[in-house]
Tab-separated table of C-alpha atoms in Angstrom:
chain	number	residue	atom	x	y	z
A	6	MET	CA	0.000	0.000	0.000
A	7	THR	CA	1.420	3.351	-1.019
A	8	ALA	CA	1.552	6.233	1.432
A	9	ILE	CA	0.481	8.886	-1.090
A	10	ILE	CA	-2.263	9.329	-3.661
A	11	THR	CA	-2.490	11.596	-6.692
A	12	ALA	CA	-5.333	14.036	-7.240
A	13	THR	CA	-6.483	12.018	-10.255
A	14	GLU	CA	-6.565	8.807	-8.230
A	15	LEU	CA	-8.455	10.545	-5.427
A	16	ALA	CA	-11.102	11.877	-7.804
A	17	GLU	CA	-11.648	8.349	-9.105
A	18	GLU	CA	-11.860	6.816	-5.637
A	19	LEU	CA	-14.365	9.409	-4.443
A	20	THR	CA	-16.833	8.101	-7.036
A	21	GLY	CA	-16.240	4.445	-6.123
A	22	GLY	CA	-18.083	2.080	-3.835
A	23	ASN	CA	-15.935	2.700	-0.764
A	24	PRO	CA	-14.811	6.326	-1.017
A	25	PRO	CA	-12.142	7.469	1.421
A	26	VAL	CA	-12.793	9.672	4.408
A	27	LEU	CA	-11.262	13.054	3.603
A	28	LEU	CA	-9.450	15.099	6.238
A	29	ASP	CA	-8.454	18.729	5.642
A	30	VAL	CA	-5.540	19.598	7.940
A	31	ARG	CA	-4.503	23.019	6.718
A	32	TRP	CA	-1.926	24.516	9.078
A	33	GLN	CA	1.194	26.653	8.985
A	34	LEU	CA	4.022	27.273	11.389
A	35	SER	CA	3.116	30.852	12.137
A	36	LEU	CA	5.475	33.490	13.456
A	37	ALA	CA	2.771	36.110	12.974
A	38	LYS	CA	2.294	36.671	16.703
A	39	ALA	CA	5.815	38.013	17.047
A	40	ALA	CA	5.355	40.152	13.931
A	41	GLY	CA	1.993	41.499	15.090
A	42	ALA	CA	0.064	39.965	12.187
A	43	PRO	CA	-2.988	37.713	12.574
A	44	PRO	CA	-2.056	34.025	12.797
A	45	PHE	CA	-2.925	31.553	10.080
A	46	ASP	CA	-6.499	30.262	10.460
A	47	GLY	CA	-6.901	26.799	8.988
A	48	ALA	CA	-10.588	26.594	9.872
A	49	ALA	CA	-11.268	29.811	7.963
A	50	GLU	CA	-9.336	28.502	4.968
A	51	TYR	CA	-11.401	25.317	5.106
A	52	ALA	CA	-14.669	27.260	5.284
A	53	ALA	CA	-13.634	29.336	2.264
A	54	GLY	CA	-13.301	26.230	0.113
A	55	HIS	CA	-12.362	22.571	0.541
A	56	ILE	CA	-12.577	19.309	-1.353
A	57	PRO	CA	-16.241	18.240	-1.195
A	58	GLY	CA	-16.942	15.956	1.742
A	59	ALA	CA	-13.764	16.771	3.667
A	60	ALA	CA	-13.857	17.365	7.409
A	61	PHE	CA	-11.531	19.898	9.018
A	62	VAL	CA	-8.996	18.704	11.597
A	63	ASP	CA	-7.155	21.227	13.764
A	64	LEU	CA	-3.515	20.205	14.125
A	65	ASP	CA	-2.814	22.271	17.232
A	66	ARG	CA	-5.900	21.086	19.107
A	67	GLU	CA	-6.579	17.579	17.759
A	68	LEU	CA	-3.221	16.254	16.551
A	69	ALA	CA	-1.185	17.563	19.484
A	70	SER	CA	-1.373	18.237	23.188
A	71	ALA	CA	-0.702	21.635	24.712
A	72	PRO	CA	2.897	22.886	24.418
A	73	GLY	CA	5.107	22.173	27.392
A	74	ALA	CA	8.197	20.316	28.512
A	75	ALA	CA	7.597	17.656	25.847
A	76	GLY	CA	7.795	20.237	23.048
A	77	ARG	CA	5.599	22.569	21.032
A	78	HIS	CA	3.469	19.765	19.555
A	79	PRO	CA	3.493	16.816	21.976
A	80	LEU	CA	1.541	13.771	20.892
A	81	PRO	CA	-2.156	14.111	21.684
A	82	ASP	CA	-3.917	12.265	24.443
A	83	LEU	CA	-4.960	8.977	22.841
A	84	ALA	CA	-8.611	9.141	23.928
A	85	GLU	CA	-8.965	12.760	22.782
A	86	PHE	CA	-7.296	11.960	19.458
A	87	GLY	CA	-9.643	9.030	18.920
A	88	ALA	CA	-12.692	11.157	19.693
A	89	ALA	CA	-11.510	13.827	17.232
A	90	MET	CA	-10.967	11.251	14.492
A	91	ARG	CA	-14.402	9.711	15.053
A	92	ARG	CA	-15.982	13.182	14.881
A	93	ALA	CA	-14.241	13.612	11.542
A	94	GLY	CA	-15.807	10.368	10.309
A	95	VAL	CA	-12.776	8.085	10.544
A	96	SER	CA	-13.584	4.382	10.724
A	97	ALA	CA	-11.255	1.395	10.697
A	98	GLY	CA	-12.983	-0.123	7.662
A	99	ARG	CA	-12.733	2.896	5.368
A	100	PRO	CA	-9.609	4.330	3.752
A	101	VAL	CA	-8.527	7.814	4.782
A	102	VAL	CA	-6.960	10.508	2.617
A	103	VAL	CA	-5.413	13.536	4.277
A	104	TYR	CA	-4.484	16.818	2.629
A	105	ASP	CA	-3.311	20.288	3.582
A	106	GLY	CA	-2.510	23.534	1.813
A	107	GLY	CA	0.306	22.005	-0.205
A	108	GLN	CA	3.312	21.987	2.107
A	109	GLY	CA	2.453	18.466	3.219
A	110	TRP	CA	3.712	18.789	6.781
A	111	ALA	CA	0.347	18.878	8.554
A	112	ALA	CA	-1.125	16.124	6.384
A	113	ALA	CA	1.908	13.972	7.148
A	114	ARG	CA	1.420	14.534	10.887
A	115	ALA	CA	-2.148	13.195	10.603
A	116	TRP	CA	-0.965	10.311	8.405
A	117	TRP	CA	1.740	9.362	10.902
A	118	LEU	CA	-0.588	9.485	13.905
A	119	LEU	CA	-3.325	7.443	12.259
A	120	ARG	CA	-0.947	4.816	10.897
A	121	ARG	CA	1.013	4.495	14.145
A	122	THR	CA	-2.165	4.138	16.197
A	123	GLY	CA	-3.510	1.323	14.087
A	124	HIS	CA	-5.451	2.606	11.085
A	125	PRO	CA	-4.693	0.229	8.199
A	126	ASP	CA	-5.211	2.519	5.203
A	127	VAL	CA	-4.149	6.173	5.275
A	128	ARG	CA	-2.654	8.181	2.407
A	129	VAL	CA	-1.605	11.775	1.858
A	130	LEU	CA	-2.756	13.722	-1.205
A	131	ASP	CA	0.461	14.394	-3.080
A	132	GLY	CA	0.773	18.150	-3.587
A	133	GLY	CA	-2.109	18.919	-1.244
A	134	LEU	CA	-5.044	21.127	-2.168
A	135	PRO	CA	-3.180	22.950	-4.984
A	136	SER	CA	-3.003	19.648	-6.885
A	137	TRP	CA	-6.796	19.218	-6.811
A	138	ARG	CA	-8.448	20.133	-10.109
A	139	GLY	CA	-12.061	19.564	-9.132
A	140	ALA	CA	-14.607	21.939	-7.675
A	141	LEU	CA	-14.342	23.150	-4.095
A	142	SER	CA	-17.154	23.277	-1.575
A	143	LYS	CA	-18.025	25.770	1.165
A	144	GLU	CA	-20.499	23.411	2.801
A	145	VAL	CA	-19.614	22.739	6.430
A	146	ARG	CA	-21.432	19.794	7.914
A	147	ALA	CA	-20.652	17.161	10.499
A	148	PRO	CA	-19.844	13.783	8.931
A	149	ALA	CA	-21.348	10.548	10.206
A	150	GLU	CA	-19.574	9.442	13.374
A	151	GLY	CA	-16.733	7.030	12.736
A	152	ASP	CA	-15.691	4.023	14.806
A	153	PHE	CA	-11.878	4.291	14.825
A	154	VAL	CA	-10.324	3.496	18.209
A	155	PRO	CA	-6.581	4.279	18.276
A	156	GLU	CA	-4.081	1.935	19.857
A	157	PRO	CA	-1.020	3.114	21.791
A	158	VAL	CA	1.979	3.773	19.557
A	159	ALA	CA	4.017	0.579	19.884
A	160	GLU	CA	6.893	1.280	17.498
A	161	GLY	CA	8.347	3.987	15.299
A	162	LEU	CA	8.525	6.551	18.103
A	163	LEU	CA	11.700	7.955	19.652
A	164	ASP	CA	12.197	9.863	22.869
A	165	ALA	CA	15.144	12.193	23.503
A	166	ASP	CA	17.446	9.462	24.763
A	167	GLY	CA	16.507	7.201	21.876
A	168	ALA	CA	17.213	9.953	19.359
A	169	ALA	CA	20.614	10.640	20.930
A	170	ALA	CA	21.508	6.954	20.784
A	171	LEU	CA	20.331	6.544	17.195
A	172	ALA	CA	22.509	9.469	16.100
A	173	ARG	CA	25.461	7.272	17.125
A	174	THR	CA	24.298	3.834	16.008
A	175	GLY	CA	22.217	4.605	12.911
A	176	VAL	CA	21.186	7.708	10.993
A	177	LEU	CA	19.254	10.523	12.646
A	178	LEU	CA	17.950	13.002	10.070
A	179	ASP	CA	17.207	16.629	10.951
A	180	ALA	CA	14.330	17.746	8.716
A	181	ARG	CA	14.580	21.479	9.470
A	182	ALA	CA	16.062	24.124	7.224
A	183	GLY	CA	19.841	24.001	7.002
A	184	GLU	CA	20.357	27.359	8.691
A	185	ARG	CA	18.448	26.181	11.761
A	186	TYR	CA	20.435	22.936	11.834
A	187	ARG	CA	23.681	24.907	11.693
A	188	GLY	CA	22.491	27.267	14.437
A	189	GLU	CA	22.732	30.374	12.284
A	190	VAL	CA	19.126	31.347	13.052
A	191	GLU	CA	16.492	30.070	15.458
A	192	PRO	CA	13.140	31.829	15.127
A	193	VAL	CA	11.156	29.611	17.494
A	194	ASP	CA	13.111	27.594	20.035
A	195	ARG	CA	15.460	28.492	22.910
A	196	VAL	CA	18.723	27.892	21.055
A	197	GLY	CA	19.821	26.986	17.544
A	198	GLY	CA	21.858	24.006	16.435
A	199	HIS	CA	21.225	20.267	16.244
A	200	ILE	CA	21.425	17.000	18.139
A	201	PRO	CA	25.063	15.857	18.055
A	202	GLY	CA	25.516	13.266	15.327
A	203	ALA	CA	22.356	14.204	13.412
A	204	VAL	CA	22.564	14.731	9.651
A	205	SER	CA	21.009	17.769	7.967
A	206	ALA	CA	18.232	16.624	5.603
A	207	PRO	CA	15.737	19.457	4.952
A	208	THR	CA	12.365	17.953	4.171
A	209	THR	CA	11.786	20.628	1.526
A	210	GLU	CA	14.309	18.771	-0.653
A	211	ASN	CA	12.036	15.717	-0.836
A	212	VAL	CA	9.678	17.486	-3.244
A	213	GLY	CA	10.116	19.070	-6.636
A	214	PRO	CA	9.275	22.604	-7.787
A	215	ASP	CA	5.690	21.446	-8.398
A	216	GLY	CA	5.287	20.509	-4.725
A	217	LEU	CA	4.993	16.800	-5.522
A	218	PHE	CA	7.212	14.160	-3.991
A	219	LEU	CA	10.249	13.176	-5.994
A	220	PRO	CA	9.977	9.716	-7.580
A	221	PRO	CA	10.818	6.856	-5.198
A	222	ALA	CA	14.121	6.089	-6.936
A	223	GLU	CA	15.263	9.699	-6.565
A	224	LEU	CA	14.277	9.712	-2.916
A	225	ARG	CA	16.229	6.506	-2.333
A	226	ASP	CA	19.279	8.096	-3.947
A	227	ARG	CA	18.871	11.201	-1.774
A	228	PHE	CA	18.721	9.195	1.435
A	229	LYS	CA	21.578	6.930	0.336
A	230	ALA	CA	23.726	10.036	-0.071
A	231	LEU	CA	22.802	10.975	3.514
A	232	GLY	CA	24.090	7.643	4.817
A	233	VAL	CA	20.957	5.503	4.718
A	234	SER	CA	21.574	1.935	3.572
A	235	PRO	CA	19.157	-1.047	3.507
A	236	ASP	CA	20.285	-2.204	6.963
A	237	THR	CA	20.412	1.265	8.562
A	238	GLU	CA	18.140	2.172	11.451
A	239	VAL	CA	16.703	5.592	10.633
A	240	GLY	CA	15.128	8.270	12.789
A	241	VAL	CA	13.865	11.772	12.036
A	242	TYR	CA	13.290	14.927	14.035
A	243	CYS	CA	12.442	18.531	13.212
A	244	GLY	CA	11.278	21.494	15.265
A	245	SER	CA	8.219	19.981	16.895
A	246	GLY	CA	7.331	16.705	15.166
A	247	VAL	CA	5.417	18.123	12.181
A	248	SER	CA	7.844	18.567	9.288
A	249	GLY	CA	9.654	15.503	10.623
A	250	ALA	CA	6.524	13.466	9.922
A	251	HIS	CA	6.771	14.672	6.318
A	252	GLU	CA	10.323	13.310	6.144
A	253	VAL	CA	9.121	9.979	7.545
A	254	LEU	CA	6.478	10.025	4.804
A	255	ALA	CA	9.138	10.696	2.149
A	256	LEU	CA	11.141	7.780	3.495
A	257	ALA	CA	8.021	5.597	3.316
A	258	VAL	CA	7.531	6.610	-0.333
A	259	ALA	CA	11.130	5.466	-0.885
A	260	GLY	CA	10.391	2.181	0.872
A	261	ILE	CA	12.471	2.992	3.965
A	262	PRO	CA	10.968	2.608	7.465
A	263	ALA	CA	11.856	5.345	9.936
A	264	ALA	CA	11.029	6.401	13.470
A	265	LEU	CA	9.986	9.899	14.544
A	266	TYR	CA	11.297	11.830	17.530
A	267	ALA	CA	8.016	13.607	18.212
A	268	GLY	CA	9.351	16.039	20.822
A	269	SER	CA	12.059	17.066	18.365
A	270	TRP	CA	14.204	20.173	18.767
A	271	SER	CA	11.570	22.023	20.785
A	272	GLU	CA	11.861	19.398	23.520
A	273	TRP	CA	15.593	18.768	23.173
A	274	SER	CA	16.623	22.435	23.244
A	275	ALA	CA	14.375	23.243	26.206
A	276	ASP	CA	16.583	21.075	28.439
A	277	PRO	CA	19.863	22.940	29.132
A	278	SER	CA	21.536	19.677	30.150
A	279	ARG	CA	21.330	18.239	26.634
A	280	PRO	CA	24.280	18.909	24.307
A	281	VAL	CA	23.911	21.148	21.259
A	282	ALA	CA	26.047	20.987	18.137
A	283	VAL	CA	26.358	23.891	15.700
A	284	GLY	CA	27.743	24.272	12.212
A	285	ALA	CA	27.586	21.953	9.208
A	286	ASP	CA	29.461	19.100	10.902
A	287	PRO	CA	27.036	16.581	12.482
A	288	GLN	CA	29.241	16.367	15.578
């Protein structure tokens, strides 16, 4: 089962006998508060036009817990996450397709959570809403209640100690922009830099100019150049576990399993006792 779906394939499946549940997870990492501008409003974007039948999911409230010691986007409470998914119409027996505004980060976060908590069939719309060529709807209605009950995440999840160890024994990829990895700028967290031993691998380089994922062979070549081999244990982190999920998705498209450090740099950097590396050298 592939982890992504094209807009053409989605349009065909929506007219089939078992159409997927559609989740709209439009979200942006917003620095508007510091700049004095209004923050991005995903719900308003959804109300202004969405793929017909899609239900809106709020990343900050339904795909994460409140910010704190565990980072800016800690994993959500399992019961609350399950209730949110059922409200959105998610059932275990129906496929799910998730999309966002095109960046892919938020959709990947929903994909990762649903897959890791037991849903058998979840895909991300490649290219997000900009790739959709059909009509949009402004109708906002509650879908039929779903029956999905999430299971605790049993594998594919790293904590801070696990990420530190993997940076020494396998490959730990840092999905943030290179300048944040190097510590040249840090617009959000306490300090800049990276986990010692981590390799810079900006998730933006997993897609082409059209916003679509690179072909699987090209992604495999990219990750091979970063040190990933068939027998390598791979982990990913980012700022707060959102863009890192997109890198895990890119790895899945390439056929490479990877774990996610959900707390990511926002958790790591908040603890002054944890080491910080700066510059282009992983160490």
